[in-house]
Coordinates of C-alpha atoms and ligand atoms in Angstrom, one line a residue:
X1 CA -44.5 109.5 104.7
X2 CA -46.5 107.6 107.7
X3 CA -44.6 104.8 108.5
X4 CA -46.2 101.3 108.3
X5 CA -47.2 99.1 111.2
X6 CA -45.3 96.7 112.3
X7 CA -46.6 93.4 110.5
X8 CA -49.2 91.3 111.7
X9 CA -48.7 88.3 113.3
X10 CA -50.8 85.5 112.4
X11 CA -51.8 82.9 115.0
X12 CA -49.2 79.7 114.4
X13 CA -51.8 77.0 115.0
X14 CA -51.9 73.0 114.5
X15 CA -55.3 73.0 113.3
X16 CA -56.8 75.1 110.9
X17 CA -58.4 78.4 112.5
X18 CA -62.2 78.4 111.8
X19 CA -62.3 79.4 107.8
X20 CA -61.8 83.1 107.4
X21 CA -65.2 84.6 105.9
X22 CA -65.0 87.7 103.8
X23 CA -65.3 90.0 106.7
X24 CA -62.5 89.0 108.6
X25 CA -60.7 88.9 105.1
X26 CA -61.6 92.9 104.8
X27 CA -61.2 93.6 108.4
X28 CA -57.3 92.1 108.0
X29 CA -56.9 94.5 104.3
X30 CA -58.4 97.7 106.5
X31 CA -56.1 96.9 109.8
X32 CA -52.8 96.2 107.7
X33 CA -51.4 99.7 107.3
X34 CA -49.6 98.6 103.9
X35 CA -47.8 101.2 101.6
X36 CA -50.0 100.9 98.3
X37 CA -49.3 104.2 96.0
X38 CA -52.1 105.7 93.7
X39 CA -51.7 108.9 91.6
X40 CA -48.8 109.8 93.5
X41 CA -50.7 109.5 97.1
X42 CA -50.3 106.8 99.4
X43 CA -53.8 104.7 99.7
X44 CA -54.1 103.5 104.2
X45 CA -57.3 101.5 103.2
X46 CA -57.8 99.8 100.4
X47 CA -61.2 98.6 101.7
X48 CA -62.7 102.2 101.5
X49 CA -60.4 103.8 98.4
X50 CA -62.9 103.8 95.1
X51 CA -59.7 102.2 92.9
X52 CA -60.1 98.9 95.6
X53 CA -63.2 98.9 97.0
X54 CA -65.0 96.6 95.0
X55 CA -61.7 94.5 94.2
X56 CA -61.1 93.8 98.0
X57 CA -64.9 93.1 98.1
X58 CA -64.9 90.6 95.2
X59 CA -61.6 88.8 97.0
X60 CA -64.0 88.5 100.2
X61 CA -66.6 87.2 98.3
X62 CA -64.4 84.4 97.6
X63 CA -64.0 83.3 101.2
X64 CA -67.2 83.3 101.4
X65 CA -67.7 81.1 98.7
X66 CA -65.4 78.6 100.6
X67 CA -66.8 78.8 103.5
X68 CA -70.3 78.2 102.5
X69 CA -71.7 74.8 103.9
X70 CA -72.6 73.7 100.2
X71 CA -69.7 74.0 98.9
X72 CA -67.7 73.0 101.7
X73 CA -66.5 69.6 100.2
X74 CA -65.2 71.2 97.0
X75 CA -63.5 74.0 98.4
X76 CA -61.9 72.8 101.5
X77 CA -59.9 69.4 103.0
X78 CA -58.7 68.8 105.9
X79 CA -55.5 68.7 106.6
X80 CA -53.4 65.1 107.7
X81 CA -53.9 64.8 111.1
X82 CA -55.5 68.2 111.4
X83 CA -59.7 68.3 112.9
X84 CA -60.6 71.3 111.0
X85 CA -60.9 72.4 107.2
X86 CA -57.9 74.4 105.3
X87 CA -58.4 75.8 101.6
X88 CA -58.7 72.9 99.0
X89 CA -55.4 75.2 97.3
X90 CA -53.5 74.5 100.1
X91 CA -53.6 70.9 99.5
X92 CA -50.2 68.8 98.4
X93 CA -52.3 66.4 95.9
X94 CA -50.9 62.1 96.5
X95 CA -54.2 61.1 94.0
X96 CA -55.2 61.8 90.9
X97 CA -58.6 62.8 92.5
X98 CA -57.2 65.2 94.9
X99 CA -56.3 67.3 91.9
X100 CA -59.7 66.7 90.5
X101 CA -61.3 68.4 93.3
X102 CA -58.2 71.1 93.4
X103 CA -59.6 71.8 89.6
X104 CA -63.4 71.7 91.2
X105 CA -62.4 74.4 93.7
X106 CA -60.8 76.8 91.4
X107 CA -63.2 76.6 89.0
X108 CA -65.8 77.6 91.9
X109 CA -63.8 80.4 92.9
X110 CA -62.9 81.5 89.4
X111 CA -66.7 81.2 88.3
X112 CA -67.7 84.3 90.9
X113 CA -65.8 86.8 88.8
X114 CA -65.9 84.8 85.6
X115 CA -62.4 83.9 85.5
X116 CA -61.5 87.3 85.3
X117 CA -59.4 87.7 88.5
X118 CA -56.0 85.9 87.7
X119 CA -54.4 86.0 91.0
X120 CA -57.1 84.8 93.6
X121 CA -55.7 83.5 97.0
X122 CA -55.5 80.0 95.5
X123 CA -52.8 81.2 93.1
X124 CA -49.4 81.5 95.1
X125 CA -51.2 78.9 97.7
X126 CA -51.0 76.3 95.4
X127 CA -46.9 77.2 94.7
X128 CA -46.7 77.2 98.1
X129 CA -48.1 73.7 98.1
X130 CA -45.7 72.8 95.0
X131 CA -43.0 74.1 97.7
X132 CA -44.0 71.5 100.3
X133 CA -44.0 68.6 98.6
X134 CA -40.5 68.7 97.8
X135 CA -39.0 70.0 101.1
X136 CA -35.7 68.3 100.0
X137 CA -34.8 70.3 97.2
X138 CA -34.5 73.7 99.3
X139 CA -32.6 71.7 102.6
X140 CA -30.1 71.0 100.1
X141 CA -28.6 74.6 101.3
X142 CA -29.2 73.7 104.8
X143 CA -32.3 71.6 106.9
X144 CA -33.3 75.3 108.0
X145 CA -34.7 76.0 104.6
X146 CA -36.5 73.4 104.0
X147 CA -38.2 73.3 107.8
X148 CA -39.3 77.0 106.6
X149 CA -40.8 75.9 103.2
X150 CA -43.1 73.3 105.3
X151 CA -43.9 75.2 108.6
X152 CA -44.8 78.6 106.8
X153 CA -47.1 75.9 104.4
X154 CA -48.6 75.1 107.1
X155 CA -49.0 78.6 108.6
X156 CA -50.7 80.0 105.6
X157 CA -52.6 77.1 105.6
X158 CA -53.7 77.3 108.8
X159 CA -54.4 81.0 108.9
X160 CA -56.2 80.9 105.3
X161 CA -54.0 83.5 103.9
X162 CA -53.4 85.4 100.6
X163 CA -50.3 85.5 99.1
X164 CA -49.4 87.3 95.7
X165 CA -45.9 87.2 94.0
X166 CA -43.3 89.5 92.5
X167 CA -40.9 86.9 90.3
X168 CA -39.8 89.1 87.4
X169 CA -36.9 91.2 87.5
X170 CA -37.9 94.9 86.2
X171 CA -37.6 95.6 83.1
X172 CA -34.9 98.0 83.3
X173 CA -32.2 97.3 81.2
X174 CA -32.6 93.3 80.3
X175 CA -29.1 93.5 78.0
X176 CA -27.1 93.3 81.2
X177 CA -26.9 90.4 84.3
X178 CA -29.0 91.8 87.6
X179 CA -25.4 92.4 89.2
X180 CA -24.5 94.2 86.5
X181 CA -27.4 96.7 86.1
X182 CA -26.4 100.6 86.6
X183 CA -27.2 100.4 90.4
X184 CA -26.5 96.9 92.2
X185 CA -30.1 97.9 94.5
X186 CA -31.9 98.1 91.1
X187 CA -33.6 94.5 91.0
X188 CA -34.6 93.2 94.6
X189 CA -31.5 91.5 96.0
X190 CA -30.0 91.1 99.3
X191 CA -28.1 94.0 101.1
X192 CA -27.3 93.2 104.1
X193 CA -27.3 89.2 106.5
X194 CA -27.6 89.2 110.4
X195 CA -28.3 86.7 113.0
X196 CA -32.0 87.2 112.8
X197 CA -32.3 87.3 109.0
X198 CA -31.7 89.4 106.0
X199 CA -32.6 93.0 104.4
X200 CA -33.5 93.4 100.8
X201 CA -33.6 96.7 98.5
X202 CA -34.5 97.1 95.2
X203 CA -37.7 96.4 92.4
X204 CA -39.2 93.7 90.9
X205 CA -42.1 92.9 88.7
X206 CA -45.5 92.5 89.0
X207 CA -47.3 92.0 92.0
X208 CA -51.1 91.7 90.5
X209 CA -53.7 91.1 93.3
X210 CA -50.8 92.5 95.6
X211 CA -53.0 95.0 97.5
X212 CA -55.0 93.0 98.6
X213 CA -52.9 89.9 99.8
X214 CA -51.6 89.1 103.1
X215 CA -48.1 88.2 102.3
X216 CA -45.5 88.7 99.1
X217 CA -43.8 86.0 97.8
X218 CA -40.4 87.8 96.5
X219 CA -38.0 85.6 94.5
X220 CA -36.5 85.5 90.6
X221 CA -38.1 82.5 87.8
X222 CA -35.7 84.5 84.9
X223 CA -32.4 82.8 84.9
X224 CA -29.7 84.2 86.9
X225 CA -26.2 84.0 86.3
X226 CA -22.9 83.6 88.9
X227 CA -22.4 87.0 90.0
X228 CA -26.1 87.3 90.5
X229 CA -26.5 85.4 94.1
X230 CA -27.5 88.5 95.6
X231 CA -31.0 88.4 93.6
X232 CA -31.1 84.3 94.0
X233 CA -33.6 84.1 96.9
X234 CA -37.1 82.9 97.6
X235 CA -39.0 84.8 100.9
X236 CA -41.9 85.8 102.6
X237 CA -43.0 89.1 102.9
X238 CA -45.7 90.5 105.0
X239 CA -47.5 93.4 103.0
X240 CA -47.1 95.3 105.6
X241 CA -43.4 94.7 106.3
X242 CA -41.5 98.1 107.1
X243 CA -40.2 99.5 104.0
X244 CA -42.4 97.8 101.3
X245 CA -44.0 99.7 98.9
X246 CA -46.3 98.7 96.1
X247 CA -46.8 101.0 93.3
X248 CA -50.4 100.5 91.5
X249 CA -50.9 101.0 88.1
X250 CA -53.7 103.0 86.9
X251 CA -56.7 101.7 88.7
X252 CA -59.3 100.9 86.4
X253 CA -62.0 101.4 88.6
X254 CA -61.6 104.5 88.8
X255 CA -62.5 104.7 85.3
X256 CA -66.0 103.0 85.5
X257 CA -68.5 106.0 85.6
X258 CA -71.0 103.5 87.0
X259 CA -71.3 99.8 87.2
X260 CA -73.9 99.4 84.5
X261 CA -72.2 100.9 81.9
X262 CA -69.0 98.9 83.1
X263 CA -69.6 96.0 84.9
X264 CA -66.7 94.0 84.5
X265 CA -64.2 96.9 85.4
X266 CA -66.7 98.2 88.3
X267 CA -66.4 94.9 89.9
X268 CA -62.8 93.2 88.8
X269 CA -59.8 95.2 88.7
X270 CA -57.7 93.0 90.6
X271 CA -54.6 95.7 90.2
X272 CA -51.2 94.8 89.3
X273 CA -48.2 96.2 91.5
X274 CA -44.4 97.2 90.7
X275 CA -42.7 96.1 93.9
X276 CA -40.7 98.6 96.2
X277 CA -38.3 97.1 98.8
X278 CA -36.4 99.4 101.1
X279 CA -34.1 98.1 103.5
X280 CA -37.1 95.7 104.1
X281 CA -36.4 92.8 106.7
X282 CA -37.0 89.4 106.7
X283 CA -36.6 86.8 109.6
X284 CA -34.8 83.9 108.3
X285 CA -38.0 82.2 109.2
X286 CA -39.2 83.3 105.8
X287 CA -37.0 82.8 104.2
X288 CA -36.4 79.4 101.5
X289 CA -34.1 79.9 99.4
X290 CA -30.7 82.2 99.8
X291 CA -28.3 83.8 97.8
X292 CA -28.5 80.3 95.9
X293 CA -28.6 80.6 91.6
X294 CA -29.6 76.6 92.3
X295 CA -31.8 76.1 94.2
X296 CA -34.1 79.8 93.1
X297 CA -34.3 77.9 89.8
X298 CA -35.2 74.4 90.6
X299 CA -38.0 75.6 92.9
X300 CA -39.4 76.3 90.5
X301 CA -38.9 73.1 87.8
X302 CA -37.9 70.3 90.4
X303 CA -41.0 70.7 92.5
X304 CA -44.2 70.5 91.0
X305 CA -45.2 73.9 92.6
X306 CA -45.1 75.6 88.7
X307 CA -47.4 72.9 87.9
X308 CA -50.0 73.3 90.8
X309 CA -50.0 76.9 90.3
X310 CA -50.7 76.9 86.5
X311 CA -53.3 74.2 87.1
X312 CA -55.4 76.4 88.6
X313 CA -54.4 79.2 86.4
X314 CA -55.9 77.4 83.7
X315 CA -58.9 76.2 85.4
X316 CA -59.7 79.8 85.5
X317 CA -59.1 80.8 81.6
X318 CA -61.0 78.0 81.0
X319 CA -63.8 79.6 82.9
X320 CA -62.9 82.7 81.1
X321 CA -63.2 81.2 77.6
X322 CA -66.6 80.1 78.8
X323 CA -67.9 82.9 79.7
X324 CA -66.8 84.1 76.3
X325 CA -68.4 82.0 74.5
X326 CA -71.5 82.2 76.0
X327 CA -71.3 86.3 75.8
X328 CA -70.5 85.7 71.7
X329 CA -73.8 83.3 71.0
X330 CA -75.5 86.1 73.5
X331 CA -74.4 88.5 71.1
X332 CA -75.0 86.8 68.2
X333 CA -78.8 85.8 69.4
X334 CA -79.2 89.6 70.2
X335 CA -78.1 90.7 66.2
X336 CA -80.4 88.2 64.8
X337 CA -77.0 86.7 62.9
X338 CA -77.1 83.5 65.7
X339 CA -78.7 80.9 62.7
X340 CA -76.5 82.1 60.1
X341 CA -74.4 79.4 58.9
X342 CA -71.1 81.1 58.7
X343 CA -71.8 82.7 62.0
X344 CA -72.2 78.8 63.2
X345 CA -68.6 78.4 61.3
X346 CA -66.8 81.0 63.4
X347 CA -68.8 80.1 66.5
X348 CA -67.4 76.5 66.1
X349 CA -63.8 77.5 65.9
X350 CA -64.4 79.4 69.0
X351 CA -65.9 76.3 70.5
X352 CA -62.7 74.6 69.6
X353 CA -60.7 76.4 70.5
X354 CA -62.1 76.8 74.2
X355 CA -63.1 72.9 74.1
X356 CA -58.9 72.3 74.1
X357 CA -58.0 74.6 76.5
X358 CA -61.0 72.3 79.0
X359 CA -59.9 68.9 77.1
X360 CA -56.6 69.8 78.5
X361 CA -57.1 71.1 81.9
X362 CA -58.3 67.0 82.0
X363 CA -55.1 66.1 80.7
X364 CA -53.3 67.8 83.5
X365 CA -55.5 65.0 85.3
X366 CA -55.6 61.7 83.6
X367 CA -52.1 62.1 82.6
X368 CA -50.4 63.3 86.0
X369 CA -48.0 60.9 87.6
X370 CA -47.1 60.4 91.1
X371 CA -43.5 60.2 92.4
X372 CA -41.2 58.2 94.8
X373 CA -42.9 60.2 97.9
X374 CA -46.3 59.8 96.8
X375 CA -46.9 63.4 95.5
X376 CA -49.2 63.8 92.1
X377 CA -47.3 66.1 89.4
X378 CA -49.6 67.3 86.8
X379 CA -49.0 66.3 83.4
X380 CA -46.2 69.2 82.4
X381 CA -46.6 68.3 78.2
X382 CA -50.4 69.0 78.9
X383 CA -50.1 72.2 80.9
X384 CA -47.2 74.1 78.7
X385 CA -48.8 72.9 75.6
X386 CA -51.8 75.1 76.3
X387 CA -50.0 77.9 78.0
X388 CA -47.9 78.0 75.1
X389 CA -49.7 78.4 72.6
X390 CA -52.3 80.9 74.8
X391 CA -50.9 83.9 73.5
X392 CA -52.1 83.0 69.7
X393 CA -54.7 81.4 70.8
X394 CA -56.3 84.0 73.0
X395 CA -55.9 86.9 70.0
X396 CA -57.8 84.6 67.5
X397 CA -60.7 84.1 69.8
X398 CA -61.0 88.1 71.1
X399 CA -60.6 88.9 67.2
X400 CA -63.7 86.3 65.8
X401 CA -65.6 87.9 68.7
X402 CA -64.9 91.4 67.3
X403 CA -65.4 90.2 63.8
X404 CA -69.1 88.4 64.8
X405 CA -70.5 91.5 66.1
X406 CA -69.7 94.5 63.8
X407 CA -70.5 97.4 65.1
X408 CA -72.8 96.7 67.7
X409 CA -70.6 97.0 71.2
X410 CA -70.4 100.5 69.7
X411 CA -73.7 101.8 68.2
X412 CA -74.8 102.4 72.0
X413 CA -76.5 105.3 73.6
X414 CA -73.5 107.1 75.5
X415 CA -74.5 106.0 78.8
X416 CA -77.2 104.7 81.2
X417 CA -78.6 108.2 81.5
X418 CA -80.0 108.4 77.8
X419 CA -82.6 106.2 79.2
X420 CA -83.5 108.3 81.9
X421 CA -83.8 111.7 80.1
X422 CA -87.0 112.4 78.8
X423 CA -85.4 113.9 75.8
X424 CA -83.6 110.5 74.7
X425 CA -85.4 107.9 76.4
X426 CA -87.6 107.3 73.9
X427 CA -85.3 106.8 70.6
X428 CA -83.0 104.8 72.7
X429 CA -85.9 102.4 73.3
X430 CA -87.0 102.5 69.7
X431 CA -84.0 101.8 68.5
X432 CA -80.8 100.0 70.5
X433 CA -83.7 97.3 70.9
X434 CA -83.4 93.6 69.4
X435 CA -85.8 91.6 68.0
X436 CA -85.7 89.1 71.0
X437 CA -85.1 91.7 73.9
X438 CA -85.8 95.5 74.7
X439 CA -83.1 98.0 74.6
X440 CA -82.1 97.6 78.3
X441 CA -81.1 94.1 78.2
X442 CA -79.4 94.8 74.5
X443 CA -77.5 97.6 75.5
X444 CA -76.4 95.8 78.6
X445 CA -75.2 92.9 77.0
X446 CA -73.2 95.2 74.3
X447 CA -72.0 96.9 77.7
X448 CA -70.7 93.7 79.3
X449 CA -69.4 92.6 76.0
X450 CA -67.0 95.9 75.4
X451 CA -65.9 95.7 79.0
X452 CA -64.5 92.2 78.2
X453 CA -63.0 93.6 75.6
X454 CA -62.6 96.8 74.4
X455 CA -62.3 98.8 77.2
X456 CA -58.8 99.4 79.0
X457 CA -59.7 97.0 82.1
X458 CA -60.8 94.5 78.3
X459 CA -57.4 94.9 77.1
X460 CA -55.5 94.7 80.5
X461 CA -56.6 90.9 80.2
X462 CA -55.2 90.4 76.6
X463 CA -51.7 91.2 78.2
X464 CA -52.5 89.2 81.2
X465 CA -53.4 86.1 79.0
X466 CA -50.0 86.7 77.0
X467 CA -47.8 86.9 79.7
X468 CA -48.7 85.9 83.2
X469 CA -47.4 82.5 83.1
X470 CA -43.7 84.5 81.7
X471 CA -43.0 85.7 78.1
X472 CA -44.4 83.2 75.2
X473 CA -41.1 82.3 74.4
X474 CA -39.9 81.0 77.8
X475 CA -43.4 78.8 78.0
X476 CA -42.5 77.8 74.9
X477 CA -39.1 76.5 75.9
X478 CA -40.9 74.9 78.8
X479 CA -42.2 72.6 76.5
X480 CA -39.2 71.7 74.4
X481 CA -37.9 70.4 77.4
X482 CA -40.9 68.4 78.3
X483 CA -41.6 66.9 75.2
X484 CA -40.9 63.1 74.7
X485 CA -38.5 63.7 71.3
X486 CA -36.8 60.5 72.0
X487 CA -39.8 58.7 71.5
X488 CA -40.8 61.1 68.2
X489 CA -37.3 60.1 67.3
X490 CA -37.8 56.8 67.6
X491 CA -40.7 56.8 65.1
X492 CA -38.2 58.6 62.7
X493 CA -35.4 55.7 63.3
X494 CA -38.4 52.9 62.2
X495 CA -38.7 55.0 59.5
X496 CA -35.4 55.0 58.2
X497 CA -34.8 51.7 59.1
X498 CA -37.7 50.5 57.2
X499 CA -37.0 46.7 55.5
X500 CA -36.4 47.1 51.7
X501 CA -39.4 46.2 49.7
X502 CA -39.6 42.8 47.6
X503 CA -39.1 44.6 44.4
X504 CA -36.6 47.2 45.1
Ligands
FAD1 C1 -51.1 91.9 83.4 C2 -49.9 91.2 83.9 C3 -49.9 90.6 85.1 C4 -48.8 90.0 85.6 N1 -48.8 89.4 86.9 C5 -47.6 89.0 87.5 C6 -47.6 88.5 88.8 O1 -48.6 88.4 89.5 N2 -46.4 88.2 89.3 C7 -45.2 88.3 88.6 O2 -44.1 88.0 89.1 N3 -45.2 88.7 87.3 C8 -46.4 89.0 86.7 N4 -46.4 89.5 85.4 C9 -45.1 89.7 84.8 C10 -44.8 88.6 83.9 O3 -44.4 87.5 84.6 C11 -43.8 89.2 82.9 O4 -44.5 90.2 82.2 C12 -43.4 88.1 82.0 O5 -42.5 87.2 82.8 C13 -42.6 88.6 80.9 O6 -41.5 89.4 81.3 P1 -41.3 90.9 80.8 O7 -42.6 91.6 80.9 O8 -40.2 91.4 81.6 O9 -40.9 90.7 79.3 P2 -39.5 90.4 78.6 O10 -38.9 89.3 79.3 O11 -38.7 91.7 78.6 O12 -39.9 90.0 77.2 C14 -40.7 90.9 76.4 C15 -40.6 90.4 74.9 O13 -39.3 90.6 74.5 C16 -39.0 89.5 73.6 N5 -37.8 88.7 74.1 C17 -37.1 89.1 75.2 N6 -36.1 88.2 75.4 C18 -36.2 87.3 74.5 C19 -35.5 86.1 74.2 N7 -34.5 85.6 74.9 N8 -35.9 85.4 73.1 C20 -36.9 85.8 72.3 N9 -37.6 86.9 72.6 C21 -37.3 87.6 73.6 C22 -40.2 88.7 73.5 O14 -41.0 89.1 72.4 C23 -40.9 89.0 74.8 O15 -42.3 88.7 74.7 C24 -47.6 90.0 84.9 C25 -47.6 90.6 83.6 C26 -48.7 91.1 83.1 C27 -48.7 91.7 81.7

């Protein structure tokens, strides 16, 4: 095995460095020498490999996005005291309209690959941002710790960078404690403390956008227990840190004979990583939170960095749901069946549906509050009422789509070369026509509609939707504790203490 270069180190700057455009973004993925694993081989340049390309490529389209005069005042701020623009993710929100225009930014972003690509850079930036605000919390274990939570803020901040996370323990054997697994290296923990900083070993779940982000964020949101203290930490990990490997899953590019006939998976794959550590070190510098059960679990409920993250988390699905409807009433145009009254039915419950998950993203808004150091926390009841309820919600939707469209993401020529061939051409433009459109723009729309779908990158997203804000029933016990029961109780107490009436 070649062994990695030595990380990069990025520029610590008071301003923000000039915005990084989507060449500099590529020419950092190309230059960092990480340790990504593909079909048992280890992949140098995920800039040039055919599973990344065209992930890497739709990341740095992103950046250019941002840095795009027009949209400069959506997808950028600049910093207190600073003379130059960061990312709008970076932002710690004091206003109601701050967040607004957080929600305006990753909604730009998430429209370029149609809220398809989970983990952008403005995922983890915006924890990191959560992490900021509340400084306090992680200096509870020493001032140290909460200086590094605000100065390496600043310093991704400043440098524009990419983070991606790895929070979930593997699942392994989940019956037993992480201390108590076969293996005490098994789930990333600490092995070893010196004056400089620390060095983890072990695995943890699921780094998606991972190959392409500048830095890991390595740290546990499943509870821990005493005895676990080893696995209670929360660092900073450059991707191309000595001894960190990430181990792909299938790449679904790969898949994609060409982009026509798959154009999501062609384009999107924003790859999901099981995380390696091997004796991998980290400067105490990076790290906030250590060998502390506490603290590793109020980062992420005591600031309001869960709430920042999944703000923009649902700014994207709520792209995504758009872009589904319009590909159903596409669909449905296409098959004729768009005036059909029942077809109206199921394309209002669709509508519905999607038209919550937007009211909502509002609600995050309207109903956020600000707190004793003037820091905007989004509405938690709003947020986990959605995200709890996502993995019904998202089935139903996939399954009226299915059910609206019969067969016709199936009865397809094979691929784009049946128009080409002399021998087929013909039939296939006689007959995968539609009354409004010819069989080019029918079959691609089918095409685009499978991808979203049906086909493996399609279904990759229905497990993404279920679980990447954690397991349905942990989102769902996020609520319970948010809800206001005391004042549903209170309704029940009037109740029960109605006055008798005259006649009883
Ligand atoms: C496509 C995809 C992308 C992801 N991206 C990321 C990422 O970027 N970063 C990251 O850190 N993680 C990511 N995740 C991982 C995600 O956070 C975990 O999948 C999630 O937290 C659930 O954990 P788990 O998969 O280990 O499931 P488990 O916790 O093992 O749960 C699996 C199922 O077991 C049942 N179950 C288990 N325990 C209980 C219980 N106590 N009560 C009731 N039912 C129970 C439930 O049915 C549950 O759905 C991603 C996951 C997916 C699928």
């Amino acid at each position: 095995m070649n062994a990695p270069s030595s990380p990069k180190v990025f520029e610590s700057r008071r301003d923000p460095a000039p915005l990084r455009s989507g060449a500099d973004f590529l020419a950092d993925l190309k230059a960092g020498g990480r340790s990504v694993y593909l079909e048992g081989e280890r992949v140098t340049d995920p800039t040039s490999h055919p599973a990344f390309r065209e992930g890497a490529r739709a990341i740095a389209r992103l950046y250019d996005v941002a840095r795009a005069r027009e949209n400069r005042e959506i997808m950028t701020y600049v910093p207190s005291g600073a003379q130059t623009p960061a990312l709008r993710c970076y932002q710690i929100p004091r206003s109601h309209a701050d967040l607004r225009m957080k929600r305006l930014a990753a909604e730009k972003w998430a429209e370029t690959n149609f809220g398809l690509m989970g983990r952008s850079p403005d995922h983890v930036a915006n924890f990191l941002a959560g992490f900021a605000a509340k400084p306090a919390l992680f200096a509870a274990a020493g001032e140290a710790f909460g200086d590094n939570v605000v100065r390496f803020h600043e310093y991704a901040q400043n440098n524009h960078l990419y983070a991606a996370y790895a929070i979930v323990p593997p699942q392994i054997d989940r019956s037993k404690p992480a201390h108590k697994q076969a293996d005490p290296t098994l789930y990333a923990g600490v092995v070893k403390e010196t004056d400089a900083g620390i060095v983890m070993s072990g695995g943890q779940q699921l780094a998606t956008g991972g190959v392409f982000a500048d830095y890991l964020h390595l740290s546990c949101i499943h509870p821990l227990q005493p005895g676990d203290e080893n696995y209670a930490v929360s660092v900073m990990i450059p991707m191309n840190a000595p001894g960190l490997r990430l181990y792909s899953r299938r790449a679904f590019a790969l898949q994609a004979t060409n982009a026509w006939d798959y154009p999501l998976t062609s384009r999107f794959d924003e790859t999901d990583s099981f995380v390696v550590l091997d004796n991998v070190f980290i400067p105490w510098e990076h790290v906030f939170a250590y060998r502390n059960i506490e603290i590793c679990r109020d980062q992420w409920w005591k600031t309001p960095a869960h709430l920042y993250g999944n703000h923009q988390a649902q700014a994207r699905y709520a792209t995504k749901l758009r872009f589904l409807l319009g590909l159903a009433k596409r669909m449905n145009e296409a098959t004729g069946n768009d005036g059909a009254p029942p077809v109206q039915v199921q394309m209002g419950e669709l509508a519905a549906l999607a038209s919550i998950v937007e009211g909502m993203l509002h609600a995050h808004e309207t109903m956020a509050t600000i707190d004793e150091d003037g820091v905007l926390w989004p509405s938690r009841t709003a947020l986990y009422s959605v995200m709890a309820l996502q993995s019904e919600i998202n089935p139903r939707m996939i399954e009226i789509v299915r059910e609206l469209t019969g067969a016709a993401m199936i009865t397809l020529p094979s691929s784009t070369k049946d128009f080409e061939s002399p021998e087929t051409a013909a039939d296939v433009e006689r007959f995968f026509r539609s009354a409004s459109t010819d069989a080019k723009a029918r079959v691609a729309l089918m095409r685009l509609a499978w991808d979203f779908i049906g086909s493996e990158f399609g279904n990759r997203h229905q497990q993404y939707e279920k679980f990447y804000g954690g397991a349905s029933f942990i989102v769902k016990m996020n609520m319970f504790r948010s809800y206001d029961f005391k004042r549903a109780g209170a309704l029940v107490d009037a109740a029960l203490s109605l006055p008798p009436l005259s006649e009883d």
